[in-house]
Coordinates of C-alpha atoms and ligand atoms in Angstrom, one line a residue:
M1 CA 26.7 -6.9 30.6
L2 CA 26.8 -8.5 27.2
A3 CA 23.2 -7.4 26.5
R4 CA 24.2 -3.8 27.4
R5 CA 27.2 -3.8 25.1
D6 CA 25.0 -5.1 22.2
S7 CA 22.6 -2.3 22.9
L8 CA 25.3 0.4 22.7
S9 CA 26.9 -0.9 19.6
S10 CA 23.6 -1.1 17.7
G11 CA 22.7 2.3 18.9
L12 CA 25.9 3.8 17.6
K13 CA 25.2 2.3 14.2
L14 CA 21.9 4.1 13.8
G15 CA 20.9 5.3 10.4
A16 CA 22.2 8.4 8.7
R17 CA 19.3 10.7 9.6
L18 CA 19.6 10.4 13.3
T19 CA 21.7 13.2 14.8
A20 CA 24.5 12.6 17.3
G21 CA 22.2 14.1 19.9
S22 CA 19.4 11.7 19.3
V23 CA 21.8 8.8 19.3
V24 CA 22.9 9.8 22.8
E25 CA 19.3 10.1 23.8
A26 CA 18.6 6.7 22.4
L27 CA 21.4 5.2 24.4
L28 CA 20.4 7.0 27.5
G29 CA 16.9 5.7 26.9
R30 CA 18.0 2.1 26.6
E31 CA 20.3 2.4 29.6
G32 CA 17.4 4.0 31.5
H33 CA 15.3 0.9 30.6
A34 CA 18.0 -1.4 31.7
L35 CA 18.6 0.4 35.1
A36 CA 15.0 1.2 35.9
G37 CA 13.9 -2.0 34.2
S38 CA 10.3 -2.4 35.0
S39 CA 11.0 -6.1 34.7
A40 CA 14.1 -8.1 34.8
K41 CA 13.1 -9.5 31.4
G42 CA 12.9 -6.0 29.9
A43 CA 16.4 -5.1 31.2
T44 CA 18.6 -8.0 30.2
A45 CA 16.8 -10.7 28.3
I46 CA 16.0 -9.2 25.0
L47 CA 19.2 -8.1 23.4
G48 CA 22.0 -9.9 21.4
R49 CA 21.4 -13.6 21.5
N50 CA 18.0 -13.1 23.1
S51 CA 16.8 -10.8 20.4
L52 CA 14.0 -11.7 18.0
K53 CA 16.4 -11.7 15.1
A54 CA 18.8 -14.1 16.9
H55 CA 15.9 -16.6 17.6
A56 CA 14.6 -16.2 14.0
S57 CA 17.9 -16.5 12.2
A58 CA 18.7 -19.6 14.1
Q59 CA 15.8 -21.2 12.2
G60 CA 16.6 -19.6 8.9
L61 CA 13.8 -17.1 9.3
F62 CA 13.6 -13.3 8.8
V63 CA 11.8 -11.4 11.5
G64 CA 10.7 -7.9 10.6
A65 CA 8.4 -5.0 11.5
A66 CA 6.5 -2.3 9.7
V67 CA 7.7 1.2 10.5
N68 CA 6.4 4.7 10.1
L69 CA 9.2 6.9 8.8
K70 CA 8.1 9.9 11.0
L71 CA 8.6 7.7 14.1
L72 CA 11.9 6.4 12.8
R73 CA 13.1 10.0 12.7
S74 CA 11.6 11.2 15.9
E75 CA 11.6 8.3 18.4
P76 CA 15.1 7.0 19.2
N77 CA 13.6 3.9 20.8
C78 CA 11.8 3.1 17.6
A79 CA 15.0 3.1 15.7
C80 CA 17.0 1.3 18.4
T81 CA 14.3 -1.4 18.8
L82 CA 14.0 -1.9 15.1
A83 CA 17.7 -2.3 14.6
E84 CA 18.3 -4.4 17.7
Q85 CA 15.5 -6.9 17.1
H86 CA 14.8 -7.2 13.4
N87 CA 16.6 -8.3 10.3
M88 CA 13.8 -7.2 8.0
V89 CA 11.8 -4.0 7.6
V90 CA 8.8 -2.7 5.6
A91 CA 7.5 0.8 5.3
E92 CA 4.0 1.0 6.9
S93 CA 3.1 3.7 4.4
A94 CA 6.1 5.4 2.8
M95 CA 6.1 3.2 -0.4
K96 CA 2.4 3.5 -1.1
W97 CA 1.2 5.6 -4.0
D98 CA -0.2 8.4 -1.9
H99 CA 3.2 9.0 -0.3
L100 CA 5.3 8.5 -3.5
R101 CA 3.1 10.4 -5.9
P102 CA 2.1 13.9 -4.8
A103 CA 1.3 14.8 -8.4
P104 CA 0.7 12.8 -11.6
D105 CA 4.1 13.8 -13.0
H106 CA 6.1 14.0 -9.7
F107 CA 7.6 11.4 -7.4
S108 CA 8.6 12.1 -3.8
F109 CA 11.2 9.6 -2.5
D110 CA 12.4 11.2 0.7
E111 CA 10.8 8.8 3.2
A112 CA 11.3 5.7 1.1
D113 CA 15.0 6.5 0.5
E114 CA 15.5 7.1 4.2
L115 CA 14.1 3.7 5.0
V116 CA 16.4 2.0 2.5
V117 CA 19.4 3.8 3.9
F118 CA 18.5 2.8 7.5
A119 CA 17.9 -0.8 6.5
E120 CA 21.1 -1.0 4.5
S121 CA 23.2 0.5 7.4
H122 CA 21.8 -2.1 9.7
K123 CA 22.0 -5.0 7.2
M124 CA 18.3 -5.5 7.2
E125 CA 16.3 -7.0 4.4
I126 CA 13.6 -4.7 2.9
R127 CA 10.1 -5.6 1.9
G128 CA 8.5 -3.2 -0.6
H129 CA 4.8 -2.5 0.2
N130 CA 3.2 -2.0 -2.2
F131 CA 2.8 -1.4 -6.0
V132 CA -1.0 -1.9 -6.3
W133 CA -3.6 -1.4 -3.7
H134 CA -7.2 0.0 -3.8
E135 CA -6.3 2.3 -0.8
E136 CA -3.9 5.1 -0.4
L137 CA -4.2 6.3 -3.9
P138 CA -3.5 10.0 -4.3
A139 CA -6.4 12.4 -4.6
W140 CA -5.6 13.1 -8.2
F141 CA -5.9 9.5 -9.2
A142 CA -9.7 9.5 -9.7
N143 CA -9.9 12.3 -12.2
T144 CA -6.5 11.6 -13.9
V145 CA -6.3 7.9 -14.5
T146 CA -8.6 6.6 -17.2
K147 CA -9.1 3.4 -19.2
E148 CA -6.9 4.9 -21.9
N149 CA -3.9 5.8 -19.8
A150 CA -4.1 3.4 -16.8
R151 CA -1.7 0.8 -18.2
K152 CA 1.0 3.5 -18.7
F153 CA 0.4 5.0 -15.2
L154 CA 0.7 1.6 -13.6
T155 CA 3.8 0.4 -15.5
D156 CA 5.6 3.8 -15.3
H157 CA 5.0 3.7 -11.5
I158 CA 6.4 0.2 -11.1
M159 CA 9.3 0.8 -13.4
T160 CA 10.3 4.0 -11.7
V161 CA 10.0 2.8 -8.1
G162 CA 11.2 -0.7 -8.8
R163 CA 14.2 0.4 -10.7
R164 CA 15.1 3.0 -8.1
Y165 CA 15.5 0.3 -5.4
K166 CA 16.6 -2.4 -7.8
G167 CA 18.8 -5.0 -6.0
K168 CA 17.9 -3.6 -2.6
I169 CA 14.5 -5.1 -2.1
H170 CA 14.0 -8.7 -0.7
S171 CA 10.4 -8.9 -1.9
W172 CA 7.7 -6.6 -3.3
D173 CA 4.0 -6.8 -2.4
V174 CA 3.2 -6.3 -6.0
V175 CA -0.6 -6.6 -5.6
N176 CA -2.3 -6.2 -2.2
E177 CA -5.8 -7.3 -1.3
A178 CA -7.2 -8.0 -4.7
I179 CA -9.9 -10.5 -3.5
L180 CA -13.3 -9.3 -2.2
P181 CA -16.0 -12.0 -2.6
K182 CA -18.8 -9.6 -1.6
D183 CA -18.2 -7.7 -4.9
G184 CA -19.9 -10.6 -6.4
R185 CA -17.6 -11.7 -9.2
P186 CA -17.1 -15.4 -9.8
D187 CA -13.3 -14.9 -9.7
G188 CA -13.7 -13.0 -6.4
L189 CA -11.8 -10.0 -7.7
R190 CA -12.4 -6.8 -5.9
K191 CA -13.9 -4.0 -8.0
S192 CA -11.0 -1.8 -7.1
P193 CA -10.0 1.5 -8.9
W194 CA -7.4 -0.5 -10.8
F195 CA -9.9 -3.2 -11.8
E196 CA -12.4 -0.5 -13.0
V197 CA -9.9 0.9 -15.4
L198 CA -7.9 -2.2 -16.5
G199 CA -10.1 -5.2 -15.7
A200 CA -8.6 -8.4 -14.3
D201 CA -5.4 -7.8 -16.4
Y202 CA -4.1 -5.2 -14.0
I203 CA -2.7 -8.0 -11.8
E204 CA -0.7 -9.6 -14.6
I205 CA 0.5 -6.3 -15.9
A206 CA 1.8 -5.3 -12.5
F207 CA 3.7 -8.6 -11.9
R208 CA 5.3 -8.5 -15.3
A209 CA 6.4 -4.9 -14.9
A210 CA 7.8 -5.6 -11.4
R211 CA 9.9 -8.5 -12.7
Q212 CA 11.3 -6.2 -15.4
A213 CA 12.0 -3.4 -13.0
D214 CA 13.9 -5.6 -10.5
P215 CA 14.6 -9.2 -11.6
H216 CA 15.9 -10.2 -8.1
A217 CA 13.1 -9.0 -5.9
L218 CA 10.7 -11.8 -4.9
L219 CA 7.3 -10.9 -6.2
T220 CA 4.5 -11.4 -3.8
Y221 CA 0.7 -11.5 -3.8
N222 CA -0.4 -10.2 -0.3
D223 CA -3.8 -10.6 1.3
Y224 CA -5.8 -11.0 4.5
G225 CA -8.5 -13.3 5.7
V226 CA -6.9 -16.6 5.2
E227 CA -6.0 -17.4 8.8
Y228 CA -9.1 -18.8 10.4
D229 CA -11.2 -21.9 10.0
N230 CA -14.5 -20.4 9.1
E231 CA -16.7 -20.1 6.0
E232 CA -15.6 -16.6 5.1
N233 CA -11.9 -17.5 5.2
D234 CA -12.5 -20.8 3.4
Q235 CA -14.0 -18.8 0.6
R236 CA -11.2 -16.3 0.5
R237 CA -8.5 -19.0 0.6
A238 CA -10.1 -20.8 -2.3
L239 CA -10.3 -17.6 -4.4
I240 CA -6.7 -16.6 -3.6
L241 CA -5.5 -20.0 -4.6
Q242 CA -7.5 -19.9 -7.8
L243 CA -6.0 -16.5 -8.6
M244 CA -2.5 -17.6 -7.9
R245 CA -3.0 -20.8 -10.0
R246 CA -4.3 -18.7 -12.9
L247 CA -1.2 -16.5 -12.7
K248 CA 1.2 -19.4 -12.5
A249 CA -0.6 -21.1 -15.5
A250 CA -0.1 -17.9 -17.5
N251 CA 3.6 -17.8 -16.6
V252 CA 3.1 -14.6 -14.6
P253 CA 6.2 -14.1 -12.4
L254 CA 4.8 -14.8 -8.9
D255 CA 7.3 -16.0 -6.3
A256 CA 5.5 -15.7 -2.9
V257 CA 2.3 -15.2 -1.1
G258 CA 2.0 -12.9 1.9
I259 CA -0.4 -13.9 4.6
Q260 CA -1.2 -10.7 6.4
S261 CA -1.9 -12.4 9.8
H262 CA -4.0 -9.7 11.4
S263 CA -5.2 -12.0 14.2
K264 CA -7.7 -11.8 17.0
A265 CA -7.7 -12.6 20.7
G266 CA -10.9 -14.2 21.8
S267 CA -11.8 -15.3 18.3
P268 CA -14.5 -18.0 18.2
Y269 CA -12.7 -19.5 15.2
P270 CA -9.6 -21.8 15.4
I271 CA -6.5 -21.5 13.3
G272 CA -5.5 -24.9 11.9
K273 CA -6.4 -27.1 9.0
G274 CA -7.6 -24.3 6.6
L275 CA -4.3 -22.3 7.0
R276 CA -2.2 -25.5 6.9
D277 CA -3.8 -26.6 3.6
F278 CA -3.6 -23.2 2.1
M279 CA 0.1 -23.0 2.9
A280 CA 0.8 -26.5 1.5
S281 CA -1.0 -25.6 -1.7
A282 CA 1.1 -22.4 -2.0
R283 CA 4.3 -24.5 -1.5
E284 CA 3.2 -27.0 -4.1
M285 CA 2.9 -24.1 -6.5
G286 CA 6.5 -23.3 -5.8
L287 CA 5.8 -20.2 -3.7
Q288 CA 7.5 -18.9 -0.6
I289 CA 5.3 -17.7 2.2
Y290 CA 5.7 -14.6 4.3
L291 CA 3.6 -13.7 7.4
T292 CA 3.5 -10.0 6.5
E293 CA 1.4 -8.0 8.9
L294 CA 1.2 -10.0 12.2
D295 CA -0.6 -8.4 15.1
V296 CA -3.4 -9.3 17.5
N297 CA -6.6 -7.3 17.9
E298 CA -7.7 -7.7 21.5
D299 CA -10.8 -5.5 21.5
D300 CA -13.0 -8.4 22.2
L301 CA -11.3 -9.6 25.4
P302 CA -13.9 -9.4 28.2
F303 CA -11.4 -8.3 30.9
N304 CA -9.4 -5.1 31.4
D305 CA -6.5 -6.4 33.5
V306 CA -3.3 -5.7 31.5
A307 CA -1.4 -8.8 32.6
Q308 CA -4.3 -11.0 31.7
R309 CA -4.7 -9.3 28.3
D310 CA -1.0 -9.6 27.6
R311 CA -1.1 -13.3 28.3
A312 CA -4.1 -13.8 26.0
V313 CA -2.4 -11.9 23.2
A314 CA 0.8 -13.9 23.7
D315 CA -1.2 -17.1 23.5
V316 CA -2.5 -16.0 20.1
Y317 CA 1.1 -15.3 18.9
R318 CA 2.2 -18.7 20.1
D319 CA -0.7 -20.6 18.7
Y320 CA -0.7 -18.8 15.4
L321 CA 3.1 -19.1 14.9
T322 CA 3.2 -22.7 15.9
T323 CA 0.7 -23.6 13.2
A324 CA 2.2 -21.2 10.6
L325 CA 5.8 -22.1 11.2
S326 CA 5.1 -25.8 10.8
E327 CA 5.0 -25.0 7.1
P328 CA 8.6 -25.1 5.7
A329 CA 7.7 -22.6 2.9
V330 CA 7.3 -19.8 5.6
K331 CA 10.5 -17.7 5.4
A332 CA 9.6 -14.5 7.2
V333 CA 7.5 -13.2 10.1
V334 CA 6.8 -9.5 10.0
T335 CA 4.8 -7.6 12.7
W336 CA 2.6 -4.7 11.6
G337 CA 4.4 -2.1 13.8
I338 CA 6.8 -2.3 16.7
S339 CA 5.2 -0.7 19.7
D340 CA 1.6 -0.6 21.0
R341 CA 1.9 3.2 21.1
H342 CA 1.6 3.4 17.4
T343 CA -0.3 0.3 16.2
W344 CA -2.8 1.2 13.4
L345 CA -5.4 -0.6 15.7
N346 CA -5.2 2.4 18.0
N347 CA -5.2 5.0 15.3
G348 CA -8.3 6.7 13.9
P349 CA -11.4 7.9 15.8
T350 CA -11.7 6.2 19.2
H351 CA -15.5 5.9 18.9
K352 CA -14.9 3.4 16.1
R353 CA -13.1 1.1 18.5
K354 CA -15.0 -1.4 20.5
Q355 CA -13.0 -0.4 23.6
P356 CA -12.6 3.4 23.1
N357 CA -10.9 3.8 26.5
R358 CA -8.7 0.8 26.3
P359 CA -5.8 1.2 23.8
Q360 CA -4.9 -2.1 22.3
R361 CA -1.8 -4.1 23.4
S362 CA -1.2 -5.9 20.1
L363 CA 2.5 -5.9 19.4
P364 CA 5.6 -7.4 21.0
F365 CA 6.6 -4.0 22.6
D366 CA 4.4 -1.9 24.8
D367 CA 3.9 1.9 24.8
N368 CA 7.4 2.3 26.3
Y369 CA 9.1 -0.1 24.0
Q370 CA 9.3 -2.7 26.8
P371 CA 8.9 -6.3 25.7
T372 CA 5.5 -7.8 26.3
D373 CA 4.6 -11.4 26.7
A374 CA 4.1 -11.5 23.0
F375 CA 7.8 -10.8 22.5
F376 CA 8.7 -13.9 24.4
A377 CA 6.0 -15.9 22.7
M378 CA 7.6 -15.0 19.4
G379 CA 11.1 -16.1 20.4
E380 CA 9.8 -19.3 21.9
S381 CA 7.8 -20.1 18.8
F382 CA 10.8 -19.5 16.6
D383 CA 12.9 -21.8 18.9
A384 CA 10.2 -24.5 18.8
R385 CA 9.8 -24.5 15.0
N386 CA 9.0 -28.0 13.8
T387 CA 8.5 -28.5 10.1
S388 CA 8.4 -32.3 10.3
G389 CA 4.6 -32.3 10.1
E390 CA 4.5 -34.0 13.6
G391 CA 2.8 -32.3 16.5
Ligands
LIG1 O1 0.9 11.1 6.7 C1 -0.4 11.7 7.0 C2 -0.2 12.9 7.9 O2 0.6 13.9 7.1 C3 -1.5 13.5 8.3 O3 -1.3 14.5 9.2 C4 -2.3 12.4 9.0 C5 -3.7 12.9 9.4 O4 -4.6 11.8 9.4 O5 -2.5 11.3 8.1 C6 -1.2 10.7 7.8 O6 -1.5 9.7 6.9 C7 -2.0 8.5 7.5 C8 -1.0 7.3 7.3 O7 -1.5 6.2 7.8 C9 0.4 7.6 7.9 O8 0.3 7.5 9.3 C10 -3.3 8.2 6.9 O9 -4.3 9.2 7.2 C11 -3.8 6.8 7.3 O10 -4.9 6.5 6.6 C12 -2.7 5.8 7.1 O11 -3.2 4.6 7.6 C13 -2.4 3.4 7.2 C14 -3.4 2.5 6.3 O12 -2.7 1.3 6.0 C15 -3.7 3.2 5.0 O13 -2.5 3.4 4.3 C16 -2.0 2.7 8.4 O14 -1.1 3.5 9.2 C17 -1.4 1.4 8.0 O15 -1.1 0.6 9.2 C18 -2.3 0.6 7.2 O16 -1.7 -0.6 6.8 C19 -2.5 -1.6 6.1 C20 -1.6 -2.3 5.1 O17 -0.9 -1.3 4.2 C21 -2.3 -3.3 4.2 N1 -3.0 -4.2 5.1 C22 -3.9 -3.6 6.1 C23 -3.1 -2.7 7.0 C24 -3.9 -2.1 8.1 O18 -5.0 -1.3 7.6

């Protein structure tokens, strides 16, 4: 009964853009779950004190999810689940350049503003993602941004966006995915469009502008490929640490590192010493750590049975979080999406997936926003957090 009351009250507080009609639908949807409840777990065991955010906040952690603004508007279960389960949110795309910059002299803030209103009305922290990335640049970028004007484009963008949301953002991913060893540079920097016009300085320029725009947001360097014990990740970890040390030595305002955490079920590589050492080095530099894009790619699992796959995926969540949360500098766990229905792993052409006829089950909620084994693995991992360095 308590769980149902919690569901109703959070449904009634939905963000401004949801109409009364859709709120009613949302509530009916949740009650429908509860009554039809494909599992007893799904009906009663996930709300209120059993929610992800209750488990996380008991450990001083934020738990968040990336959300697509079109879904937040159109799927009541997306909004309900986000608000019921999470105390942090990040836009999956709405704060990227392509979305904010339809033209060189024009900003479009509708979706980003909506996310901020939603988050504030549900008392959720907001991660900003991102100021600088080699992807999702607008089509006009290539023939408009030059060596001569790039610095101004970059700082104007960060000042305009950062100031608009000043005081409202927990942390900004200021620079995303700047390391790519195969580009062949000794410092490992990716030859991204920003690198091509500004050289290595673009990173420092971006962090300094971000601090000026919003002095309270925690400024984050975010990257992938640091999770596993293998040669490729060893190299990436070393280069990322080298970059962050260089920034710190130059008094660049860097507060945190984001470990994307796109993980894999059936990976031949363990998660362990490499990740632990990386996190300890980041802590010693005075950085906070966020797990920013957690999900589990299960394309390689050699069986189709859903229950078996769900257990394998949950095992990865449990193993990964047990290792990552043993590091006291980890302050937030954010999944890259909410429901399997919309994970980026199922987007794009199916022929590019290893299992074109088998949509991935990668997130804590399935296609119908029912909790999967991964949901319970997350809660259990939060409960079991042990930062003593033992076990
Ligand atoms: O919004 C347009 C829509 O108007 C159009 O009809 C549709 C047709 O393809 O495209 C829509 O844009 C798509 C956008 O997602 C919003 O759904 C883009 O094509 C698509 O490329 C974009 O993909 C996103 C990708 O980043 C590139 O921005 C994924 O959803 C998002 O999950 C992914 O997220 C990245 C992180 O930012 C960084 N780390 C890796 C992670 C996964 O790739």
